[in-house]
Amino acid sequence: MTVTYDYTGRSVLVTGGTRGIGAGIAAAFRAVGAEVTVCARTAPEHPGHRSARDPDGDGPIRFVRADVRDPDQIERLIGGLDRLDVVVNNAGGSPPAPVDGTSPRLHSRVIELNLTAPLLVAQRAYPLLAASGGAVVMIGSASGARPSPGTSAYGAAKAGLHHLARCLAAEWAPLVRVNTVVVGLAATPDAADHYGGRSDLDGRAIPAGRMATPDDVARACLWLAAPGYVTGAEVRVDGGGEVPAWRHLV
């Protein structure tokens, strides 16, 4: 059975929506009729976006330059919207950052980006979302559900994000629904560097035999953002999780 969606007339904001998973999410919402705004610290390199300074341009997706760690830039980003039905808090990530030897400032910035920023974006978007009966989708990570050595601050922030979503779901019901997509190993432009170029990881570590794609994540977002009853949920897009270490010993 093919599931179809119609987001015509609905306004969607995707943070970090110019590349990787975020770009895939933005494209998926646009393909089903939504008016899509994306933000990032740097402008997209590929065509198909129109600048906030040129709202009547030909690009199907509106781009606003914004660092979501900055409350003033969040205000400018969301204050420029007349309507908002869906927020996808996708902006996030971390370089390798072992606790021993990494600067406190970097750890702080990682937590700001992956936990504090989604909180502030959701907070500022709430009045518009409540008016439209909208939804927030948090892009979480398997790193927030199991040990994340080498990126401990990131894992802790994502664990906090998962809990934040459950709290907001309870606090904002029934006006606004809040859910999380928990993403496992994913095939993105940064994956080769992050996983050391190991082409055998997907077959050995993931029961489904491959990494998640941006389209896999986008389909989960389309479902969670559609009007419905589900709120406070975590949908795992991880191909069945990660094979336990003991399986490699037998």
PDB file of C-alpha atoms in Angstrom:
ATOM      1  CA  MET A   1       0.000   0.000   0.000  1.00  0.00           C
ATOM      2  CA  THR A   2       1.334   3.411  -0.962  1.00  0.00           C
ATOM      3  CA  VAL A   3       0.830   6.131   1.633  1.00  0.00           C
ATOM      4  CA  THR A   4       0.224   9.601   0.224  1.00  0.00           C
ATOM      5  CA  TYR A   5       0.155  12.969   1.960  1.00  0.00           C
ATOM      6  CA  ASP A   6      -1.209  16.375   1.020  1.00  0.00           C
ATOM      7  CA  TYR A   7       0.394  19.315   2.808  1.00  0.00           C
ATOM      8  CA  THR A   8      -0.994  21.935   0.430  1.00  0.00           C
ATOM      9  CA  GLY A   9      -1.450  25.257   2.219  1.00  0.00           C
ATOM     10  CA  ARG A  10       0.626  24.200   5.214  1.00  0.00           C
ATOM     11  CA  SER A  11       3.808  25.939   6.327  1.00  0.00           C
ATOM     12  CA  VAL A  12       6.812  23.844   7.391  1.00  0.00           C
ATOM     13  CA  LEU A  13      10.105  24.955   8.952  1.00  0.00           C
ATOM     14  CA  VAL A  14      13.120  22.631   8.808  1.00  0.00           C
ATOM     15  CA  THR A  15      16.173  23.738  10.758  1.00  0.00           C
ATOM     16  CA  GLY A  16      19.471  22.688   9.238  1.00  0.00           C
ATOM     17  CA  GLY A  17      17.512  21.952   6.082  1.00  0.00           C
ATOM     18  CA  THR A  18      20.079  22.650   3.380  1.00  0.00           C
ATOM     19  CA  ARG A  19      22.033  19.382   3.311  1.00  0.00           C
ATOM     20  CA  GLY A  20      21.963  15.758   4.342  1.00  0.00           C
ATOM     21  CA  ILE A  21      18.938  14.536   6.262  1.00  0.00           C
ATOM     22  CA  GLY A  22      17.533  18.054   6.614  1.00  0.00           C
ATOM     23  CA  ALA A  23      17.563  18.635   2.861  1.00  0.00           C
ATOM     24  CA  GLY A  24      15.818  15.316   2.329  1.00  0.00           C
ATOM     25  CA  ILE A  25      13.115  16.242   4.836  1.00  0.00           C
ATOM     26  CA  ALA A  26      12.597  19.672   3.255  1.00  0.00           C
ATOM     27  CA  ALA A  27      12.334  18.191  -0.239  1.00  0.00           C
ATOM     28  CA  ALA A  28       9.824  15.584   0.925  1.00  0.00           C
ATOM     29  CA  PHE A  29       7.500  18.178   2.454  1.00  0.00           C
ATOM     30  CA  ARG A  30       7.787  20.378  -0.624  1.00  0.00           C
ATOM     31  CA  ALA A  31       6.952  17.415  -2.866  1.00  0.00           C
ATOM     32  CA  VAL A  32       3.598  16.996  -1.113  1.00  0.00           C
ATOM     33  CA  GLY A  33       2.627  20.647  -1.440  1.00  0.00           C
ATOM     34  CA  ALA A  34       3.942  22.352   1.696  1.00  0.00           C
ATOM     35  CA  GLU A  35       5.411  25.828   1.768  1.00  0.00           C
ATOM     36  CA  VAL A  36       8.845  25.032   3.153  1.00  0.00           C
ATOM     37  CA  THR A  37      11.318  27.304   4.926  1.00  0.00           C
ATOM     38  CA  VAL A  38      14.784  26.048   5.793  1.00  0.00           C
ATOM     39  CA  CYS A  39      17.497  27.691   7.835  1.00  0.00           C
ATOM     40  CA  ALA A  40      21.210  27.159   8.262  1.00  0.00           C
ATOM     41  CA  ARG A  41      24.294  29.162   9.102  1.00  0.00           C
ATOM     42  CA  THR A  42      25.462  29.085   5.477  1.00  0.00           C
ATOM     43  CA  ALA A  43      23.518  29.385   2.245  1.00  0.00           C
ATOM     44  CA  PRO A  44      22.827  26.198   0.259  1.00  0.00           C
ATOM     45  CA  GLU A  45      25.241  25.425  -2.542  1.00  0.00           C
ATOM     46  CA  HIS A  46      22.658  23.840  -4.815  1.00  0.00           C
ATOM     47  CA  PRO A  47      19.833  25.598  -6.699  1.00  0.00           C
ATOM     48  CA  GLY A  48      16.180  25.282  -5.769  1.00  0.00           C
ATOM     49  CA  HIS A  49      16.050  27.709  -2.853  1.00  0.00           C
ATOM     50  CA  ARG A  50      14.917  31.292  -2.749  1.00  0.00           C
ATOM     51  CA  SER A  51      16.325  33.786  -0.291  1.00  0.00           C
ATOM     52  CA  ALA A  52      14.182  35.396   2.382  1.00  0.00           C
ATOM     53  CA  ARG A  53      15.195  38.657   0.726  1.00  0.00           C
ATOM     54  CA  ASP A  54      13.686  37.430  -2.547  1.00  0.00           C
ATOM     55  CA  PRO A  55      10.457  35.712  -1.480  1.00  0.00           C
ATOM     56  CA  ASP A  56       9.016  35.844  -4.994  1.00  0.00           C
ATOM     57  CA  GLY A  57      11.966  34.048  -6.572  1.00  0.00           C
ATOM     58  CA  ASP A  58      11.668  30.836  -8.557  1.00  0.00           C
ATOM     59  CA  GLY A  59      13.076  28.500  -5.920  1.00  0.00           C
ATOM     60  CA  PRO A  60      10.485  26.214  -4.308  1.00  0.00           C
ATOM     61  CA  ILE A  61      12.082  26.314  -0.843  1.00  0.00           C
ATOM     62  CA  ARG A  62      12.637  29.512   1.117  1.00  0.00           C
ATOM     63  CA  PHE A  63      16.044  29.894   2.782  1.00  0.00           C
ATOM     64  CA  VAL A  64      16.768  32.041   5.839  1.00  0.00           C
ATOM     65  CA  ARG A  65      20.309  32.361   7.145  1.00  0.00           C
ATOM     66  CA  ALA A  66      20.132  31.722  10.895  1.00  0.00           C
ATOM     67  CA  ASP A  67      22.141  30.135  13.688  1.00  0.00           C
ATOM     68  CA  VAL A  68      19.553  28.479  15.915  1.00  0.00           C
ATOM     69  CA  ARG A  69      21.885  28.727  18.910  1.00  0.00           C
ATOM     70  CA  ASP A  70      21.225  32.486  18.898  1.00  0.00           C
ATOM     71  CA  PRO A  71      17.838  33.528  20.372  1.00  0.00           C
ATOM     72  CA  ASP A  72      17.853  36.791  18.409  1.00  0.00           C
ATOM     73  CA  GLN A  73      18.275  34.905  15.146  1.00  0.00           C
ATOM     74  CA  ILE A  74      15.494  32.502  16.126  1.00  0.00           C
ATOM     75  CA  GLU A  75      13.260  35.515  16.699  1.00  0.00           C
ATOM     76  CA  ARG A  76      14.088  36.891  13.260  1.00  0.00           C
ATOM     77  CA  LEU A  77      13.551  33.485  11.647  1.00  0.00           C
ATOM     78  CA  ILE A  78      10.159  32.678  13.133  1.00  0.00           C
ATOM     79  CA  GLY A  79       9.001  36.269  13.510  1.00  0.00           C
ATOM     80  CA  GLY A  80       9.034  36.507   9.720  1.00  0.00           C
ATOM     81  CA  LEU A  81       6.419  33.765   9.356  1.00  0.00           C
ATOM     82  CA  ASP A  82       2.676  34.456   9.272  1.00  0.00           C
ATOM     83  CA  ARG A  83       1.685  30.826   9.707  1.00  0.00           C
ATOM     84  CA  LEU A  84       3.434  27.692  10.888  1.00  0.00           C
ATOM     85  CA  ASP A  85       2.044  24.162  10.899  1.00  0.00           C
ATOM     86  CA  VAL A  86       5.141  22.011  11.354  1.00  0.00           C
ATOM     87  CA  VAL A  87       8.588  22.503  12.855  1.00  0.00           C
ATOM     88  CA  VAL A  88      11.239  19.871  12.200  1.00  0.00           C
ATOM     89  CA  ASN A  89      14.098  20.461  14.630  1.00  0.00           C
ATOM     90  CA  ASN A  90      16.816  18.848  12.545  1.00  0.00           C
ATOM     91  CA  ALA A  91      19.864  21.084  13.064  1.00  0.00           C
ATOM     92  CA  GLY A  92      22.478  19.244  15.090  1.00  0.00           C
ATOM     93  CA  GLY A  93      25.590  17.139  15.033  1.00  0.00           C
ATOM     94  CA  SER A  94      29.038  17.013  16.562  1.00  0.00           C
ATOM     95  CA  PRO A  95      32.633  16.488  15.510  1.00  0.00           C
ATOM     96  CA  PRO A  96      34.592  13.771  17.311  1.00  0.00           C
ATOM     97  CA  ALA A  97      34.913  15.191  20.823  1.00  0.00           C
ATOM     98  CA  PRO A  98      36.369  12.883  23.491  1.00  0.00           C
ATOM     99  CA  VAL A  99      35.690  14.282  26.945  1.00  0.00           C
ATOM    100  CA  ASP A 100      39.378  14.156  27.852  1.00  0.00           C
ATOM    101  CA  GLY A 101      41.231  16.744  25.804  1.00  0.00           C
ATOM    102  CA  THR A 102      38.294  18.588  24.235  1.00  0.00           C
ATOM    103  CA  SER A 103      37.680  22.182  25.260  1.00  0.00           C
ATOM    104  CA  PRO A 104      34.769  22.953  27.591  1.00  0.00           C
ATOM    105  CA  ARG A 105      33.591  25.527  25.060  1.00  0.00           C
ATOM    106  CA  LEU A 106      33.162  22.884  22.351  1.00  0.00           C
ATOM    107  CA  HIS A 107      31.175  20.622  24.672  1.00  0.00           C
ATOM    108  CA  SER A 108      28.977  23.581  25.582  1.00  0.00           C
ATOM    109  CA  ARG A 109      28.384  24.476  21.938  1.00  0.00           C
ATOM    110  CA  VAL A 110      27.470  20.880  21.092  1.00  0.00           C
ATOM    111  CA  ILE A 111      24.855  20.851  23.848  1.00  0.00           C
ATOM    112  CA  GLU A 112      23.552  24.262  22.764  1.00  0.00           C
ATOM    113  CA  LEU A 113      23.055  23.069  19.188  1.00  0.00           C
ATOM    114  CA  ASN A 114      21.545  19.677  19.941  1.00  0.00           C
ATOM    115  CA  LEU A 115      19.393  20.440  22.996  1.00  0.00           C
ATOM    116  CA  THR A 116      19.044  24.117  23.859  1.00  0.00           C
ATOM    117  CA  ALA A 117      18.430  25.285  20.283  1.00  0.00           C
ATOM    118  CA  PRO A 118      15.529  22.875  19.624  1.00  0.00           C
ATOM    119  CA  LEU A 119      13.963  23.990  22.906  1.00  0.00           C
ATOM    120  CA  LEU A 120      14.214  27.667  21.973  1.00  0.00           C
ATOM    121  CA  VAL A 121      12.938  27.103  18.419  1.00  0.00           C
ATOM    122  CA  ALA A 122       9.951  25.133  19.693  1.00  0.00           C
ATOM    123  CA  GLN A 123       9.251  27.740  22.377  1.00  0.00           C
ATOM    124  CA  ARG A 124       9.225  30.601  19.876  1.00  0.00           C
ATOM    125  CA  ALA A 125       7.145  28.619  17.383  1.00  0.00           C
ATOM    126  CA  TYR A 126       4.528  27.554  19.920  1.00  0.00           C
ATOM    127  CA  PRO A 127       2.018  30.407  19.436  1.00  0.00           C
ATOM    128  CA  LEU A 128       1.899  29.826  15.669  1.00  0.00           C
ATOM    129  CA  LEU A 129       1.732  26.055  16.061  1.00  0.00           C
ATOM    130  CA  ALA A 130      -1.030  26.283  18.663  1.00  0.00           C
ATOM    131  CA  ALA A 131      -3.056  28.496  16.344  1.00  0.00           C
ATOM    132  CA  SER A 132      -2.827  25.947  13.526  1.00  0.00           C
ATOM    133  CA  GLY A 133      -3.039  22.763  15.595  1.00  0.00           C
ATOM    134  CA  GLY A 134       0.469  21.976  14.446  1.00  0.00           C
ATOM    135  CA  ALA A 135       3.275  19.607  15.271  1.00  0.00           C
ATOM    136  CA  VAL A 136       6.943  19.520  16.224  1.00  0.00           C
ATOM    137  CA  VAL A 137       9.200  16.711  15.049  1.00  0.00           C
ATOM    138  CA  MET A 138      12.546  16.373  16.813  1.00  0.00           C
ATOM    139  CA  ILE A 139      15.341  14.600  14.963  1.00  0.00           C
ATOM    140  CA  GLY A 140      16.940  12.491  17.647  1.00  0.00           C
ATOM    141  CA  SER A 141      19.722   9.946  17.498  1.00  0.00           C
ATOM    142  CA  ALA A 142      20.554   6.422  18.562  1.00  0.00           C
ATOM    143  CA  SER A 143      23.513   8.088  20.301  1.00  0.00           C
ATOM    144  CA  GLY A 144      21.003   9.401  22.822  1.00  0.00           C
ATOM    145  CA  ALA A 145      19.737   5.913  23.601  1.00  0.00           C
ATOM    146  CA  ARG A 146      23.006   4.010  24.098  1.00  0.00           C
ATOM    147  CA  PRO A 147      26.606   4.904  25.021  1.00  0.00           C
ATOM    148  CA  SER A 148      28.230   7.331  22.602  1.00  0.00           C
ATOM    149  CA  PRO A 149      31.982   7.172  23.309  1.00  0.00           C
ATOM    150  CA  GLY A 150      33.895   9.941  21.596  1.00  0.00           C
ATOM    151  CA  THR A 151      30.796  12.132  21.337  1.00  0.00           C
ATOM    152  CA  SER A 152      29.548  12.017  24.924  1.00  0.00           C
ATOM    153  CA  ALA A 153      28.213  15.577  24.972  1.00  0.00           C
ATOM    154  CA  TYR A 154      26.292  14.890  21.762  1.00  0.00           C
ATOM    155  CA  GLY A 155      24.829  11.669  23.125  1.00  0.00           C
ATOM    156  CA  ALA A 156      23.811  13.350  26.372  1.00  0.00           C
ATOM    157  CA  ALA A 157      22.219  16.234  24.466  1.00  0.00           C
ATOM    158  CA  LYS A 158      20.233  13.873  22.239  1.00  0.00           C
ATOM    159  CA  ALA A 159      19.065  11.906  25.286  1.00  0.00           C
ATOM    160  CA  GLY A 160      17.889  15.217  26.699  1.00  0.00           C
ATOM    161  CA  LEU A 161      16.171  16.049  23.407  1.00  0.00           C
ATOM    162  CA  HIS A 162      14.215  12.796  23.482  1.00  0.00           C
ATOM    163  CA  HIS A 163      13.029  13.591  27.006  1.00  0.00           C
ATOM    164  CA  LEU A 164      12.299  17.214  26.098  1.00  0.00           C
ATOM    165  CA  ALA A 165       9.969  16.029  23.344  1.00  0.00           C
ATOM    166  CA  ARG A 166       8.026  13.855  25.777  1.00  0.00           C
ATOM    167  CA  CYS A 167       7.752  16.754  28.223  1.00  0.00           C
ATOM    168  CA  LEU A 168       6.538  19.193  25.574  1.00  0.00           C
ATOM    169  CA  ALA A 169       4.055  16.635  24.263  1.00  0.00           C
ATOM    170  CA  ALA A 170       2.458  16.456  27.708  1.00  0.00           C
ATOM    171  CA  GLU A 171       2.711  20.199  28.341  1.00  0.00           C
ATOM    172  CA  TRP A 172       1.310  21.346  24.995  1.00  0.00           C
ATOM    173  CA  ALA A 173      -1.404  18.745  24.398  1.00  0.00           C
ATOM    174  CA  PRO A 174      -3.942  18.891  22.908  1.00  0.00           C
ATOM    175  CA  LEU A 175      -2.974  21.992  20.919  1.00  0.00           C
ATOM    176  CA  VAL A 176       0.449  20.907  19.621  1.00  0.00           C
ATOM    177  CA  ARG A 177       1.810  17.409  19.103  1.00  0.00           C
ATOM    178  CA  VAL A 178       5.514  16.695  19.686  1.00  0.00           C
ATOM    179  CA  ASN A 179       7.289  13.527  18.557  1.00  0.00           C
ATOM    180  CA  THR A 180      10.829  12.312  17.888  1.00  0.00           C
ATOM    181  CA  VAL A 181      12.441  10.417  15.037  1.00  0.00           C
ATOM    182  CA  VAL A 182      15.387   8.498  16.502  1.00  0.00           C
ATOM    183  CA  VAL A 183      17.869   8.029  13.663  1.00  0.00           C
ATOM    184  CA  GLY A 184      20.480   5.273  13.648  1.00  0.00           C
ATOM    185  CA  LEU A 185      23.492   5.002  11.349  1.00  0.00           C
ATOM    186  CA  ALA A 186      22.657   7.190   8.362  1.00  0.00           C
ATOM    187  CA  ALA A 187      24.072   7.607   4.865  1.00  0.00           C
ATOM    188  CA  THR A 188      24.812  11.335   4.648  1.00  0.00           C
ATOM    189  CA  PRO A 189      27.633  13.404   3.112  1.00  0.00           C
ATOM    190  CA  ASP A 190      29.453  13.258   6.457  1.00  0.00           C
ATOM    191  CA  ALA A 191      28.962   9.528   7.026  1.00  0.00           C
ATOM    192  CA  ALA A 192      32.185   8.412   5.346  1.00  0.00           C
ATOM    193  CA  ASP A 193      34.271  10.672   7.557  1.00  0.00           C
ATOM    194  CA  HIS A 194      32.314   9.908  10.712  1.00  0.00           C
ATOM    195  CA  TYR A 195      32.438   6.132  10.277  1.00  0.00           C
ATOM    196  CA  GLY A 196      35.970   6.033   8.904  1.00  0.00           C
ATOM    197  CA  GLY A 197      34.967   4.995   5.388  1.00  0.00           C
ATOM    198  CA  ARG A 198      34.014   1.485   6.570  1.00  0.00           C
ATOM    199  CA  SER A 199      31.839   0.081   3.792  1.00  0.00           C
ATOM    200  CA  ASP A 200      31.196  -3.110   5.796  1.00  0.00           C
ATOM    201  CA  LEU A 201      29.543  -1.341   8.721  1.00  0.00           C
ATOM    202  CA  ASP A 202      26.000  -1.503   7.378  1.00  0.00           C
ATOM    203  CA  GLY A 203      25.998  -5.235   6.679  1.00  0.00           C
ATOM    204  CA  ARG A 204      27.695  -6.228   9.931  1.00  0.00           C
ATOM    205  CA  ALA A 205      26.179  -3.727  12.346  1.00  0.00           C
ATOM    206  CA  ILE A 206      22.625  -3.110  11.095  1.00  0.00           C
ATOM    207  CA  PRO A 207      20.044  -5.916  10.909  1.00  0.00           C
ATOM    208  CA  ALA A 208      18.416  -4.339   7.826  1.00  0.00           C
ATOM    209  CA  GLY A 209      21.758  -4.495   6.030  1.00  0.00           C
ATOM    210  CA  ARG A 210      22.090  -0.821   5.161  1.00  0.00           C
ATOM    211  CA  MET A 211      22.218   2.648   6.679  1.00  0.00           C
ATOM    212  CA  ALA A 212      19.166   4.889   6.827  1.00  0.00           C
ATOM    213  CA  THR A 213      18.753   7.381   3.995  1.00  0.00           C
ATOM    214  CA  PRO A 214      17.398  10.930   4.221  1.00  0.00           C
ATOM    215  CA  ASP A 215      14.264   9.646   2.473  1.00  0.00           C
ATOM    216  CA  ASP A 216      13.721   7.038   5.196  1.00  0.00           C
ATOM    217  CA  VAL A 217      13.832   9.768   7.833  1.00  0.00           C
ATOM    218  CA  ALA A 218      11.643  12.092   5.764  1.00  0.00           C
ATOM    219  CA  ARG A 219       8.863   9.505   5.459  1.00  0.00           C
ATOM    220  CA  ALA A 220       8.736   9.184   9.240  1.00  0.00           C
ATOM    221  CA  CYS A 221       8.534  12.972   9.544  1.00  0.00           C
ATOM    222  CA  LEU A 222       5.660  13.182   7.042  1.00  0.00           C
ATOM    223  CA  TRP A 223       3.684  10.681   9.089  1.00  0.00           C
ATOM    224  CA  LEU A 224       4.373  12.238  12.485  1.00  0.00           C
ATOM    225  CA  ALA A 225       3.608  15.759  11.243  1.00  0.00           C
ATOM    226  CA  ALA A 226       0.273  14.775   9.689  1.00  0.00           C
ATOM    227  CA  PRO A 227      -2.840  15.463  11.785  1.00  0.00           C
ATOM    228  CA  GLY A 228      -3.429  12.620  14.189  1.00  0.00           C
ATOM    229  CA  TYR A 229      -3.474  11.313  17.741  1.00  0.00           C
ATOM    230  CA  VAL A 230       0.172  10.293  18.175  1.00  0.00           C
ATOM    231  CA  THR A 231       2.190  12.548  20.465  1.00  0.00           C
ATOM    232  CA  GLY A 232       5.094  11.977  22.833  1.00  0.00           C
ATOM    233  CA  ALA A 233       6.256   9.059  20.694  1.00  0.00           C
ATOM    234  CA  GLU A 234       9.695   8.014  19.501  1.00  0.00           C
ATOM    235  CA  VAL A 235       9.873   6.413  16.065  1.00  0.00           C
ATOM    236  CA  ARG A 236      13.142   4.591  15.517  1.00  0.00           C
ATOM    237  CA  VAL A 237      14.533   4.774  11.984  1.00  0.00           C
ATOM    238  CA  ASP A 238      17.529   2.531  12.524  1.00  0.00           C
ATOM    239  CA  GLY A 239      17.015  -0.602  10.457  1.00  0.00           C
ATOM    240  CA  GLY A 240      16.398  -2.723  13.529  1.00  0.00           C
ATOM    241  CA  GLY A 241      19.029  -1.137  15.736  1.00  0.00           C
ATOM    242  CA  GLU A 242      22.627  -2.242  16.016  1.00  0.00           C
ATOM    243  CA  VAL A 243      23.780  -5.855  16.206  1.00  0.00           C
ATOM    244  CA  PRO A 244      25.009  -6.628  19.768  1.00  0.00           C
ATOM    245  CA  ALA A 245      28.761  -7.087  20.111  1.00  0.00           C
ATOM    246  CA  TRP A 246      28.375 -10.670  21.340  1.00  0.00           C
ATOM    247  CA  ARG A 247      26.951 -11.676  17.957  1.00  0.00           C
ATOM    248  CA  HIS A 248      30.387 -11.124  16.438  1.00  0.00           C
ATOM    249  CA  LEU A 249      31.883 -13.616  18.893  1.00  0.00           C
ATOM    250  CA  VAL A 250      29.793 -16.597  17.810  1.00  0.00           C
TER     251      VAL A 250
END
